Coordinates of C-alpha atoms and ligand atoms in Angstrom, one line a residue:
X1 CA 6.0 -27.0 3.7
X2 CA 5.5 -30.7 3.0
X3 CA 2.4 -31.7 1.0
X4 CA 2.9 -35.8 2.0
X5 CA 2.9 -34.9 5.8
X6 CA 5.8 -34.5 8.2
X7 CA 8.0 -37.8 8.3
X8 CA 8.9 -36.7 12.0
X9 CA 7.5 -34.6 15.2
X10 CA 11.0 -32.3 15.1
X11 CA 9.6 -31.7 11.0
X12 CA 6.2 -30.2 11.9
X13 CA 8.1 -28.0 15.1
X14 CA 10.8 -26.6 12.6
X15 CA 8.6 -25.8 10.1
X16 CA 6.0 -24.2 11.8
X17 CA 8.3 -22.4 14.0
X18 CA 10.2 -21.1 11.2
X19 CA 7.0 -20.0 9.8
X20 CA 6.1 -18.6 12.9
X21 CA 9.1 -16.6 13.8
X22 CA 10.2 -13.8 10.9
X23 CA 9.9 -10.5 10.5
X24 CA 6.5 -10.4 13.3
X25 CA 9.1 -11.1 15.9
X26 CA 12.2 -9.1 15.1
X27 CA 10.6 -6.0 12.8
X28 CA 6.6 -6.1 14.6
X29 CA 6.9 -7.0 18.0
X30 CA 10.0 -4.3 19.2
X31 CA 8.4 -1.5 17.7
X32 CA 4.8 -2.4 18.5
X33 CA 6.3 -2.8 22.2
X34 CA 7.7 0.3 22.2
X35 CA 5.4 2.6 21.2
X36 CA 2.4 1.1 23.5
X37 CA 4.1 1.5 26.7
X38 CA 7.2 -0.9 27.1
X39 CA 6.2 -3.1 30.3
X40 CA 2.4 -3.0 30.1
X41 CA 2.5 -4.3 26.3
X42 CA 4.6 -7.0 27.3
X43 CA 1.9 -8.0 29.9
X44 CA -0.5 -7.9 27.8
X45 CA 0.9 -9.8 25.4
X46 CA 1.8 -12.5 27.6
X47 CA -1.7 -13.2 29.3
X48 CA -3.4 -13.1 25.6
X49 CA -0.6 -15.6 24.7
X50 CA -1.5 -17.7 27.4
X51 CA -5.3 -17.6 26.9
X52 CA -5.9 -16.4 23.7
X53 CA -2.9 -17.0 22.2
X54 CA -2.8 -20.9 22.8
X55 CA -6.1 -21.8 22.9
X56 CA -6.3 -20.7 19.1
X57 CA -2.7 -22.1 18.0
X58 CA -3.6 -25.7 19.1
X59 CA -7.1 -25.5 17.8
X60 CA -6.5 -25.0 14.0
X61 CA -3.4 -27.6 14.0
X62 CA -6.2 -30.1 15.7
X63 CA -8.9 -28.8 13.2
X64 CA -5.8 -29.6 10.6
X65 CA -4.9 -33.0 11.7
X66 CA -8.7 -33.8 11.9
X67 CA -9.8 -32.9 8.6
X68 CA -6.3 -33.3 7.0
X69 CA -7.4 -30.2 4.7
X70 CA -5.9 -26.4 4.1
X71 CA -9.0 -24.0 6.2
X72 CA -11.0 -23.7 3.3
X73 CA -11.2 -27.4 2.9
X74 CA -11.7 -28.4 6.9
X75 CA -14.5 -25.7 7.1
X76 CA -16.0 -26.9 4.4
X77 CA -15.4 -31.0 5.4
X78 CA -16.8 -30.0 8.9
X79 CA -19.4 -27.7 8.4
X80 CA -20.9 -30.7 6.1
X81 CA -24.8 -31.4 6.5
X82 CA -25.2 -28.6 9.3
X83 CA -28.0 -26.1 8.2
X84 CA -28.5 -22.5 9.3
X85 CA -26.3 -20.4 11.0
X86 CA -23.9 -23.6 11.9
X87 CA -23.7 -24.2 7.9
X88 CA -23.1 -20.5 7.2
X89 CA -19.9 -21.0 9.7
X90 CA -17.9 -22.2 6.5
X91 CA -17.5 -18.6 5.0
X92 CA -14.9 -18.4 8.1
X93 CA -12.3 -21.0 6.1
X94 CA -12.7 -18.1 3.1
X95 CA -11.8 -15.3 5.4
X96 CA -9.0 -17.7 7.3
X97 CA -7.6 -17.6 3.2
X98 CA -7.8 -14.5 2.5
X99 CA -5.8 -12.8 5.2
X100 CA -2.2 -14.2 3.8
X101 CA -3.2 -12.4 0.4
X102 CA -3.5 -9.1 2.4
X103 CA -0.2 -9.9 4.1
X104 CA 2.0 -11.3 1.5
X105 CA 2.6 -7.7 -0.5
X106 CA 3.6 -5.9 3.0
X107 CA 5.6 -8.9 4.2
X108 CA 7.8 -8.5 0.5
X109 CA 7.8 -5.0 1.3
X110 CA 9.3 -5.1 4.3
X111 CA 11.3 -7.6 3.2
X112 CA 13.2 -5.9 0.7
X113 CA 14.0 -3.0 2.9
X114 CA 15.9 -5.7 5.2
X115 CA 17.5 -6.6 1.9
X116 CA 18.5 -3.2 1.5
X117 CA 19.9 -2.8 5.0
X118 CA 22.2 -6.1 4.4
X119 CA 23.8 -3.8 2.0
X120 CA 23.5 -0.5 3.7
X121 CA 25.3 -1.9 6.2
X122 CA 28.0 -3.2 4.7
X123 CA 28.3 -0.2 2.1
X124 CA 29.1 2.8 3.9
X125 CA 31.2 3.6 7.0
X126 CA 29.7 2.0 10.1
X127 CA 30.6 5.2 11.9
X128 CA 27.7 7.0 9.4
X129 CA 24.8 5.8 11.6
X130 CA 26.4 6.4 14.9
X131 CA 23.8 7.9 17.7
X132 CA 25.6 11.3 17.7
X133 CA 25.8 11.7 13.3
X134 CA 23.0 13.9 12.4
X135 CA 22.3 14.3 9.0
X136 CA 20.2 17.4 7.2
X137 CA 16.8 15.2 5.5
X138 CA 16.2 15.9 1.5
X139 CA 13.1 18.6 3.0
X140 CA 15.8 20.4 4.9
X141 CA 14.5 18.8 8.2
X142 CA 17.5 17.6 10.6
X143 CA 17.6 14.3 12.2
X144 CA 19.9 11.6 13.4
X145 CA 21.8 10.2 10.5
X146 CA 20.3 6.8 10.9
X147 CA 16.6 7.9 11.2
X148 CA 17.5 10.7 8.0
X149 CA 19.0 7.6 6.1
X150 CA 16.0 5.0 6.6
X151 CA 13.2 8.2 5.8
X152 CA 15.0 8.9 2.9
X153 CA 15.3 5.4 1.9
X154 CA 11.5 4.5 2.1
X155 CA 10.6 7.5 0.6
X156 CA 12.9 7.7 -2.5
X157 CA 10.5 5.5 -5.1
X158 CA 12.5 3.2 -7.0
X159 CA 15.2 1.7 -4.3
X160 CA 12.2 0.4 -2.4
X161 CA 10.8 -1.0 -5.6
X162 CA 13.8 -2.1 -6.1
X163 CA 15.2 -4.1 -2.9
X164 CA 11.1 -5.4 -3.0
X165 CA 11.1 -7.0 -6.7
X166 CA 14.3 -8.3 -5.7
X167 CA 12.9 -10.0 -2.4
X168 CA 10.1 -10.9 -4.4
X169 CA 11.5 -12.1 -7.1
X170 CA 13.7 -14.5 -5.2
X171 CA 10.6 -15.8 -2.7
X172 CA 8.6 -16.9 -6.2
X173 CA 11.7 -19.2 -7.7
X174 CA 12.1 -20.9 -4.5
X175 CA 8.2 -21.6 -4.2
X176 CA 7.7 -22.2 -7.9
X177 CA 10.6 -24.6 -8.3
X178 CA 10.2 -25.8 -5.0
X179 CA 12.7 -25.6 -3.3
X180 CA 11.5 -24.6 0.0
X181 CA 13.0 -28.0 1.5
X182 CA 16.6 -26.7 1.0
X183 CA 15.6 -23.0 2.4
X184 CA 14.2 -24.7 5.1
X185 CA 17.4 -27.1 5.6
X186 CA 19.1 -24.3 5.6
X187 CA 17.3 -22.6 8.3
X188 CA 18.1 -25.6 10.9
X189 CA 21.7 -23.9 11.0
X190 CA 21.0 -20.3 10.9
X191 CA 17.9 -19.8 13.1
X192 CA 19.7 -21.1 15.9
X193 CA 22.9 -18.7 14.9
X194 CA 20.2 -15.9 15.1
X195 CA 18.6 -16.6 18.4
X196 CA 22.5 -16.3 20.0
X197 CA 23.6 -13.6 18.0
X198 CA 20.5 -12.1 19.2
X199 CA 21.4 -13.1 22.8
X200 CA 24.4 -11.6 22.4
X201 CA 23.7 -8.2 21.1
X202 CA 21.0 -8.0 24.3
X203 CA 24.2 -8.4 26.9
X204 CA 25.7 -6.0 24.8
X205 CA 23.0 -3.7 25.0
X206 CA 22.6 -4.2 28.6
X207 CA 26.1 -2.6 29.4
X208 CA 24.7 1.0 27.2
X209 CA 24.9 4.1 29.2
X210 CA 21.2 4.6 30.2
X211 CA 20.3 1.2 29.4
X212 CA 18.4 0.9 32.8
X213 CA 15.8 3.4 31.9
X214 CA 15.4 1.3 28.9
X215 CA 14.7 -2.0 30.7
X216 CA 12.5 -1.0 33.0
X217 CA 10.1 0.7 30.8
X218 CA 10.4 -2.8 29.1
X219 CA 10.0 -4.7 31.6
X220 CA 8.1 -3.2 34.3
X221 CA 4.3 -2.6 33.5
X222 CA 2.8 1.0 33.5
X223 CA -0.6 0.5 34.4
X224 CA -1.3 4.5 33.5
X225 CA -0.4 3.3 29.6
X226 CA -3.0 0.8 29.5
X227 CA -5.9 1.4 27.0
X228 CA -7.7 -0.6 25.0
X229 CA -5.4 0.0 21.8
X230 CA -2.8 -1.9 23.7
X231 CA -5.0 -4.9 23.8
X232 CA -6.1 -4.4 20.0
X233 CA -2.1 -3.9 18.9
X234 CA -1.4 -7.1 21.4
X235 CA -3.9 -9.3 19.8
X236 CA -3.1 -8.2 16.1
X237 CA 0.7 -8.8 17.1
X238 CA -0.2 -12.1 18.6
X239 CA -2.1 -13.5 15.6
X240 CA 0.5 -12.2 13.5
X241 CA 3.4 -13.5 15.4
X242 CA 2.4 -17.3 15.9
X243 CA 1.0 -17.1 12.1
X244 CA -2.5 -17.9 13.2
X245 CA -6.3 -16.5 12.2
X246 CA -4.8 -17.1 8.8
X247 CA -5.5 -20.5 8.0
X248 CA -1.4 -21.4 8.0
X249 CA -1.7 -23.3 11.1
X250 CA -4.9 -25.5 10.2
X251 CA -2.5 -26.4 6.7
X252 CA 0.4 -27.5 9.0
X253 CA -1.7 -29.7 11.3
X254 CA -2.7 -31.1 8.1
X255 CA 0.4 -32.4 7.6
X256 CA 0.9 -33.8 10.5
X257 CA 0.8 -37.5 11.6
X258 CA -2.0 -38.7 13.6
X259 CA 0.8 -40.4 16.1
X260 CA 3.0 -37.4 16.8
X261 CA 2.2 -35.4 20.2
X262 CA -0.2 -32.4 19.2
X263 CA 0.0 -30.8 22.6
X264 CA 4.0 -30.6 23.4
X265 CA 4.7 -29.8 20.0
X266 CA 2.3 -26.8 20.0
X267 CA 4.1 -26.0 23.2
X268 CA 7.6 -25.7 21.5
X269 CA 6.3 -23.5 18.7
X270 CA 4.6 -21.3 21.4
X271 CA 7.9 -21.3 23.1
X272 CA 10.2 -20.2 20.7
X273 CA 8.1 -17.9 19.0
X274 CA 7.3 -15.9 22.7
X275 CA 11.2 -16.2 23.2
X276 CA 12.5 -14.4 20.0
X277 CA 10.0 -12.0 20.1
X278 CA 10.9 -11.1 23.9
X279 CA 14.8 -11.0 23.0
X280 CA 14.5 -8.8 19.9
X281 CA 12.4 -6.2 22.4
X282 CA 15.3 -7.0 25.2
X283 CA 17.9 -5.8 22.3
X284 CA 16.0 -2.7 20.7
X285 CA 14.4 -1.3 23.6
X286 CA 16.6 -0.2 25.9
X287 CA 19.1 0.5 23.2
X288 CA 16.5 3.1 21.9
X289 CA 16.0 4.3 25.8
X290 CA 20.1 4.8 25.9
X291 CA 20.2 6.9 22.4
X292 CA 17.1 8.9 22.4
X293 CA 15.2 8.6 25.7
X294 CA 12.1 7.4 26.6
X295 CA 10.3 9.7 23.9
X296 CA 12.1 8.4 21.2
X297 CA 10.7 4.8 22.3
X298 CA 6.9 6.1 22.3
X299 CA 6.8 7.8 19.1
X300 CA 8.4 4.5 17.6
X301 CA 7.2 3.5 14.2
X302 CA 7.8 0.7 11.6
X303 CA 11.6 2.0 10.9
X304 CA 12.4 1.0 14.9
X305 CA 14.7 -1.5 14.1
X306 CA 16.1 -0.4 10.6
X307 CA 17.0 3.0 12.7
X308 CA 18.1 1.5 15.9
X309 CA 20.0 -1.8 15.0
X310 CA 22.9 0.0 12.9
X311 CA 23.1 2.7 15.4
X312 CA 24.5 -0.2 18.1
X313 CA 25.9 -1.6 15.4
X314 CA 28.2 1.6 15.1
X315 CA 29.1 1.6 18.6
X316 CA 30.9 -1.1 19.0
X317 CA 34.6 -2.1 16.9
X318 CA 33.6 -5.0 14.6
X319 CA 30.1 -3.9 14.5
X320 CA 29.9 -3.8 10.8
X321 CA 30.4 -7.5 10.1
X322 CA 28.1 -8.1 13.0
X323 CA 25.3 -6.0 11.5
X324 CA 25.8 -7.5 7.6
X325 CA 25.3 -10.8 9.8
X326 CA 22.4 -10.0 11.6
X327 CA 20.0 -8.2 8.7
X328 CA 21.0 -11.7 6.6
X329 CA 19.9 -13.9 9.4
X330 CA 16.8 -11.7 9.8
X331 CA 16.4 -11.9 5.6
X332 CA 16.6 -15.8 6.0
X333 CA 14.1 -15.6 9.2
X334 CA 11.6 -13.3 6.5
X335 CA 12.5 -15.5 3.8
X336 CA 10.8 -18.6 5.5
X337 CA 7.9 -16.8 6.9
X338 CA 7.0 -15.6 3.5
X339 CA 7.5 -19.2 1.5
X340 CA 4.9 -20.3 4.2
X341 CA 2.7 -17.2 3.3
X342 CA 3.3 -17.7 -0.4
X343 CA 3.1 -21.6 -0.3
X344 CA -0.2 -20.8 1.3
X345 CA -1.7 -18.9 -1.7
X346 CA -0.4 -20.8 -4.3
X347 CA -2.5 -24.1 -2.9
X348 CA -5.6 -22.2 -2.1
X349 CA -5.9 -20.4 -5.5
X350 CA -5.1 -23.6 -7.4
X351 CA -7.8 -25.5 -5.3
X352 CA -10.5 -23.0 -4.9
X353 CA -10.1 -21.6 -8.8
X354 CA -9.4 -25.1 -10.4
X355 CA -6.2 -23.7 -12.0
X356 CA -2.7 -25.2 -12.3
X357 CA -0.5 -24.3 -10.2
X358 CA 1.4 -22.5 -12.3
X359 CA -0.8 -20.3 -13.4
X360 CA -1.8 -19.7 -9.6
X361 CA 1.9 -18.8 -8.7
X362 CA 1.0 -16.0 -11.9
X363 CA -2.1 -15.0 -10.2
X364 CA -0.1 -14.6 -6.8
X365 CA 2.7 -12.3 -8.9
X366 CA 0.5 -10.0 -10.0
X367 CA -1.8 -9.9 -6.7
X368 CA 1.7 -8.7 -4.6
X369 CA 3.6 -6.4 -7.5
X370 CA 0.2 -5.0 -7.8
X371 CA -0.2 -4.1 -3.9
X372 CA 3.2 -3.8 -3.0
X373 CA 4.0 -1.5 -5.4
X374 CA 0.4 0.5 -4.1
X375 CA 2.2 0.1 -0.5
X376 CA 5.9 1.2 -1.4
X377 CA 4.6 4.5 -3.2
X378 CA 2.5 5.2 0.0
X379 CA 6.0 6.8 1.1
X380 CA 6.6 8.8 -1.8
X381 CA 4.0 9.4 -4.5
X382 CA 1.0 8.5 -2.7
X383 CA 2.1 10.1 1.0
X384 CA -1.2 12.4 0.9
X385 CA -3.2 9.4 0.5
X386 CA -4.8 8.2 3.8
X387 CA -7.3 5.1 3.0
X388 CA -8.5 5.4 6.9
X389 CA -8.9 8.6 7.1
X390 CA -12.5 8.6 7.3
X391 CA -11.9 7.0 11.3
X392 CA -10.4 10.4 13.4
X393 CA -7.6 7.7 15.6
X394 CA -6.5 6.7 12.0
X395 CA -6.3 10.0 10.1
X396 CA -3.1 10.1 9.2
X397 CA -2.4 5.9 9.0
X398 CA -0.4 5.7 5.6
X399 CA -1.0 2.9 3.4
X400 CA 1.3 0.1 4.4
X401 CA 0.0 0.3 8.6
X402 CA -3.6 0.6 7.3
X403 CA -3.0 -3.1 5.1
X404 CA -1.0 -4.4 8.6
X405 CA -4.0 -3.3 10.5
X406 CA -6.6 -4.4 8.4
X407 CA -5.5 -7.5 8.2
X408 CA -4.1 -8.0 12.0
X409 CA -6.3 -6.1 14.3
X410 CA -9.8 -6.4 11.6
X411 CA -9.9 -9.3 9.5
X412 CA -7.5 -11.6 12.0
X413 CA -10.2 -11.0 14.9
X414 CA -13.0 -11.9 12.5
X415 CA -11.2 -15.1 11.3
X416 CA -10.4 -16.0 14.9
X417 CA -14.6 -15.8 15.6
X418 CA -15.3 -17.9 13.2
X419 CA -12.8 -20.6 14.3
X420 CA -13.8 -20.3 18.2
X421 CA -17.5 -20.8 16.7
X422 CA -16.7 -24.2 14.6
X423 CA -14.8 -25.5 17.6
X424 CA -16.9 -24.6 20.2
X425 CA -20.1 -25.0 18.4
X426 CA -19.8 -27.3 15.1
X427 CA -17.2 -29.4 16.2
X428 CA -17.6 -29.3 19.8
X429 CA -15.2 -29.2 22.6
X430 CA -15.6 -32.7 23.3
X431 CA -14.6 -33.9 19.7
X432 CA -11.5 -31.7 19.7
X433 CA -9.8 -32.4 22.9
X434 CA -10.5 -36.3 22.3
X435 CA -8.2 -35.5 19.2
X436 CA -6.1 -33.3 21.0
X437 CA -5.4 -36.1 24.0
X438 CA -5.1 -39.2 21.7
X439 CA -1.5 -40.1 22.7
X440 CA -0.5 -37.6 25.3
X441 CA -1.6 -35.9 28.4
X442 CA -2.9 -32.6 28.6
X443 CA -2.2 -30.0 31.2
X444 CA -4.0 -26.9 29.9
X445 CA -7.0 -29.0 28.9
X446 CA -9.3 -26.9 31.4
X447 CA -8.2 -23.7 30.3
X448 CA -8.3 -23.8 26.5
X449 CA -12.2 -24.9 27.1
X450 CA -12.8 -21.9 29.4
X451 CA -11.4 -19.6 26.6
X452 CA -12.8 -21.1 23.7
X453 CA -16.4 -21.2 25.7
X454 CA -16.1 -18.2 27.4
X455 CA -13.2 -15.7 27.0
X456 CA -12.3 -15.6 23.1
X457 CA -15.7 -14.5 21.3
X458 CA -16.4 -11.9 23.5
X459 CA -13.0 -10.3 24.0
X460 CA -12.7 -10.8 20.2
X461 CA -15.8 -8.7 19.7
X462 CA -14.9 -6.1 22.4
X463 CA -11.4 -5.6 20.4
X464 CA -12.7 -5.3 16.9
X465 CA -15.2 -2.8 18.1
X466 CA -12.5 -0.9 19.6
X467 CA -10.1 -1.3 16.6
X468 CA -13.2 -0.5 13.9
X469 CA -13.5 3.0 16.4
X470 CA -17.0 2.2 16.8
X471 CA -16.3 2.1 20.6
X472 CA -13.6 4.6 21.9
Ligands
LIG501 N1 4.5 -15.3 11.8 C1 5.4 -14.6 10.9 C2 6.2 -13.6 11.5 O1 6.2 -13.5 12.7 C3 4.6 -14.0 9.8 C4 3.7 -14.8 9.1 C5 2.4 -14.5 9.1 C6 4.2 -16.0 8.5 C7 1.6 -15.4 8.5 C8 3.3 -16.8 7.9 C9 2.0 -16.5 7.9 O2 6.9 -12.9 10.9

């Protein structure tokens, strides 16, 4: 992230793009897909995108570019002089900050176990996590050598903590000596090298014995496996995926020049974003179809790709090379998302608390060891401990899904409101699309004012009531 603005429209679409696509569209969206019904989360997914989706992602870089201010800041400059409830709006730039610090721990968690897997990989015989190899787990349980090797991996307690300080340790130097530029320099190169390679694995996949069953349930909608959870999991995924309902979005339209074309370059990061995560769930899914059936699919989990990646890894000659190449590009994907997290944090804590940023980068540390290392024992020491437990749909939730759900199907939602209340009521839909349409033409003018007006608070309330399990 740039704090003097982006010199260049192609600037603001790399960087928020490669903040937008990481870990949410290769790790979240396959398994999430999976597990709520193949084709009918895709669906869903792709009409909230359209509506929801959108109208919010152009919204906070306009609310950005207005105010020229991170979310606390452009609440704050545009909820100026209003009394009442339209004054009280501002707590919503607060909660817009506070959702990275939720996310930033799990995001290094997960992070570190791709770290791990670079070297998993590229340390043992590929032939190890072949579909057939089944392995006898640490509690005597037997499972399929790859599944065995990731549940004993996550919940041994110090390689996790290990591969996570390491992840960690290497997202802090780049932010604190700031050299995000060259990370993100780098990820011009390799982003695109991902987005074939991941191409290429889906042909691949498309040639696996039983892969057919795989792509339909992907692709073709089962309207008996809609229910309202599929609509919470879609939205969370959504607002994770496009990194908005987090105040990341308003920063970057800060940043951005008052000349450059708001709408098409919202467009682009909408584009890409949509097409990684669709390709990653075109490469998993009917891979996990081909090597465990339709069941295995439903009862997928956060280890989806960790378990199903090296297993078509290990069926093809040359696979090995291919896999170390594929968990780096997915570490570099993770790497940027989290700079943009971390980046994020560092500036609000430094303006909100008054401290230097040093000392906010210290603060940050100690925030993420603290809660990652909470979230990492949640697999080993602390498996009994269930935070949700006192909701009967999230009894047995361990501790790093109940952080991702907070965060993406509770606080996300809330955050979202609040912005669809100062555009549509603070600001006013007149004001924003003015700045929207300064220098270009806008197509879906009509239908980002029916949502904000009309479709995104109350769907928003509907879906936090369902996720809170105050509605069933
Ligand atoms: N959008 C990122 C992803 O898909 C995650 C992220 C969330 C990044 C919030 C920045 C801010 O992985």
């Amino acid at each position: 992230m740039q704090k003097d603005g982006f010199t260049s429209k192609i600037g603001f679409v790399l960087a928020a793009a490669g903040s937008a696509v990481g870990l949410g569209n290769i790790w979240r969206f396959p398994y999430l897909a999976a597990k709520h019904g193949g084709g009918i989360f895709l669906l869903t997914y792709l009409v909230l995108l359209l509506t929801f989706g959108y109208s919010l992602l152009i919204a906070e870089n306009c609310i950005g570019r207005m105010t020229k201010r991170g979310p606390i800041g452009a609440y704050r400059k545009l909820c100026r002089g209003k009394r009442g409830f339209l004054g009280s709006v501002r707590i919503g730039g607060w909660i817009n900050a506070f959702v990275p610090l939720v996310i930033v721990p799990y995001y290094c968690v997960i992070g570190g176990w791709v770290t791990k897997y670079v070297f998993a990989i590229g340390g043992n015989p590929i032939a190890f996590f072949a579909k057939d190899a089944v392995a006898i787990r640490a509690d005597g349980s037997q499972a399929s050598a790859s599944a065995a090797y990731f549940a004993d991996f996550i919940s041994s307690t110090w390689e996790p903590l290990l591969y996570f300080l390491l992840f960690m340790t290497i997202l802090v130097a780049v932010v604190a000596f700031g050299v995000e530029k060259g990370v993100e320099r780098f990820n011009k190169i390799l982003m695109p090298i991902l987005f074939i390679m991941i191409i290429g694995i889906c042909i691949y996949c498309m040639f696996l014995p039983n892969a057919q069953e795989g792509f339909r349930y992907y692709l073709m909608p089962d309207l008996s496996k809609f229910s309202y959870m599929t609509v919470v999991a879609a939205m969370g995924q959504l607002f994770f995926s496009l990194s908005i309902a987090m105040g990341i979005m308003i920063t970057y339209g800060s940043y951005m020049r008052k000349q450059d074309d708001l709408v098409s370059s919202v467009n682009q990061v909408e584009f890409f974003d949509t097409s990684v995560a669709f390709l990653a769930g075109m490469m998993i899914i009917p891979a996990v179809v081909a090597f465990g059936g339709k069941q295995a699919a439903e009862s997928a989990g956060v280890g989806l790709v960790f378990i199903t990646m090296p297993q078509v890894f290990a069926s093809f000659s040359g696979g090995q090379i291919v896999g170390i190449a594929f968990f780096i590009l997915v570490l570099f994907a993770a790497a940027t998302s989290a700079i943009s997290l971390l980046e994020t944090n560092v500036q609000t804590i430094s303006q909100e608390l008054l401290v230097s940023r040093r000392r906010s980068i210290v603060i940050c540390v100690v925030e993420i060891l603290a809660i990652g290392v909470i979230t990492i024992l949640g697999y080993s020491v602390l498996k009994h401990v269930h935070p949700l437990a006192f909701i009967a749909k999230y009894r047995s939730m361990d501790i790093l899904d109940t952080l991702d759900f907070l965060s993406n199907s509770v606080l996300m939602p809330i955050a979202a409101i609040f912005t669809s209340i100062l555009v549509v009521a603070v600001v006013g839909l007149e004001k924003i699309s003015r700045e929207i349409k300064q220098n270009t033409r806008w197509v879906r003018e009509y239908s980002f004012q029916l949502c904000m007006c009309v479709v995104v608070i109350p769907c928003l309330l509907v879906v936090l009531l369902h996720a809170t399990g105050l509605l069933n």
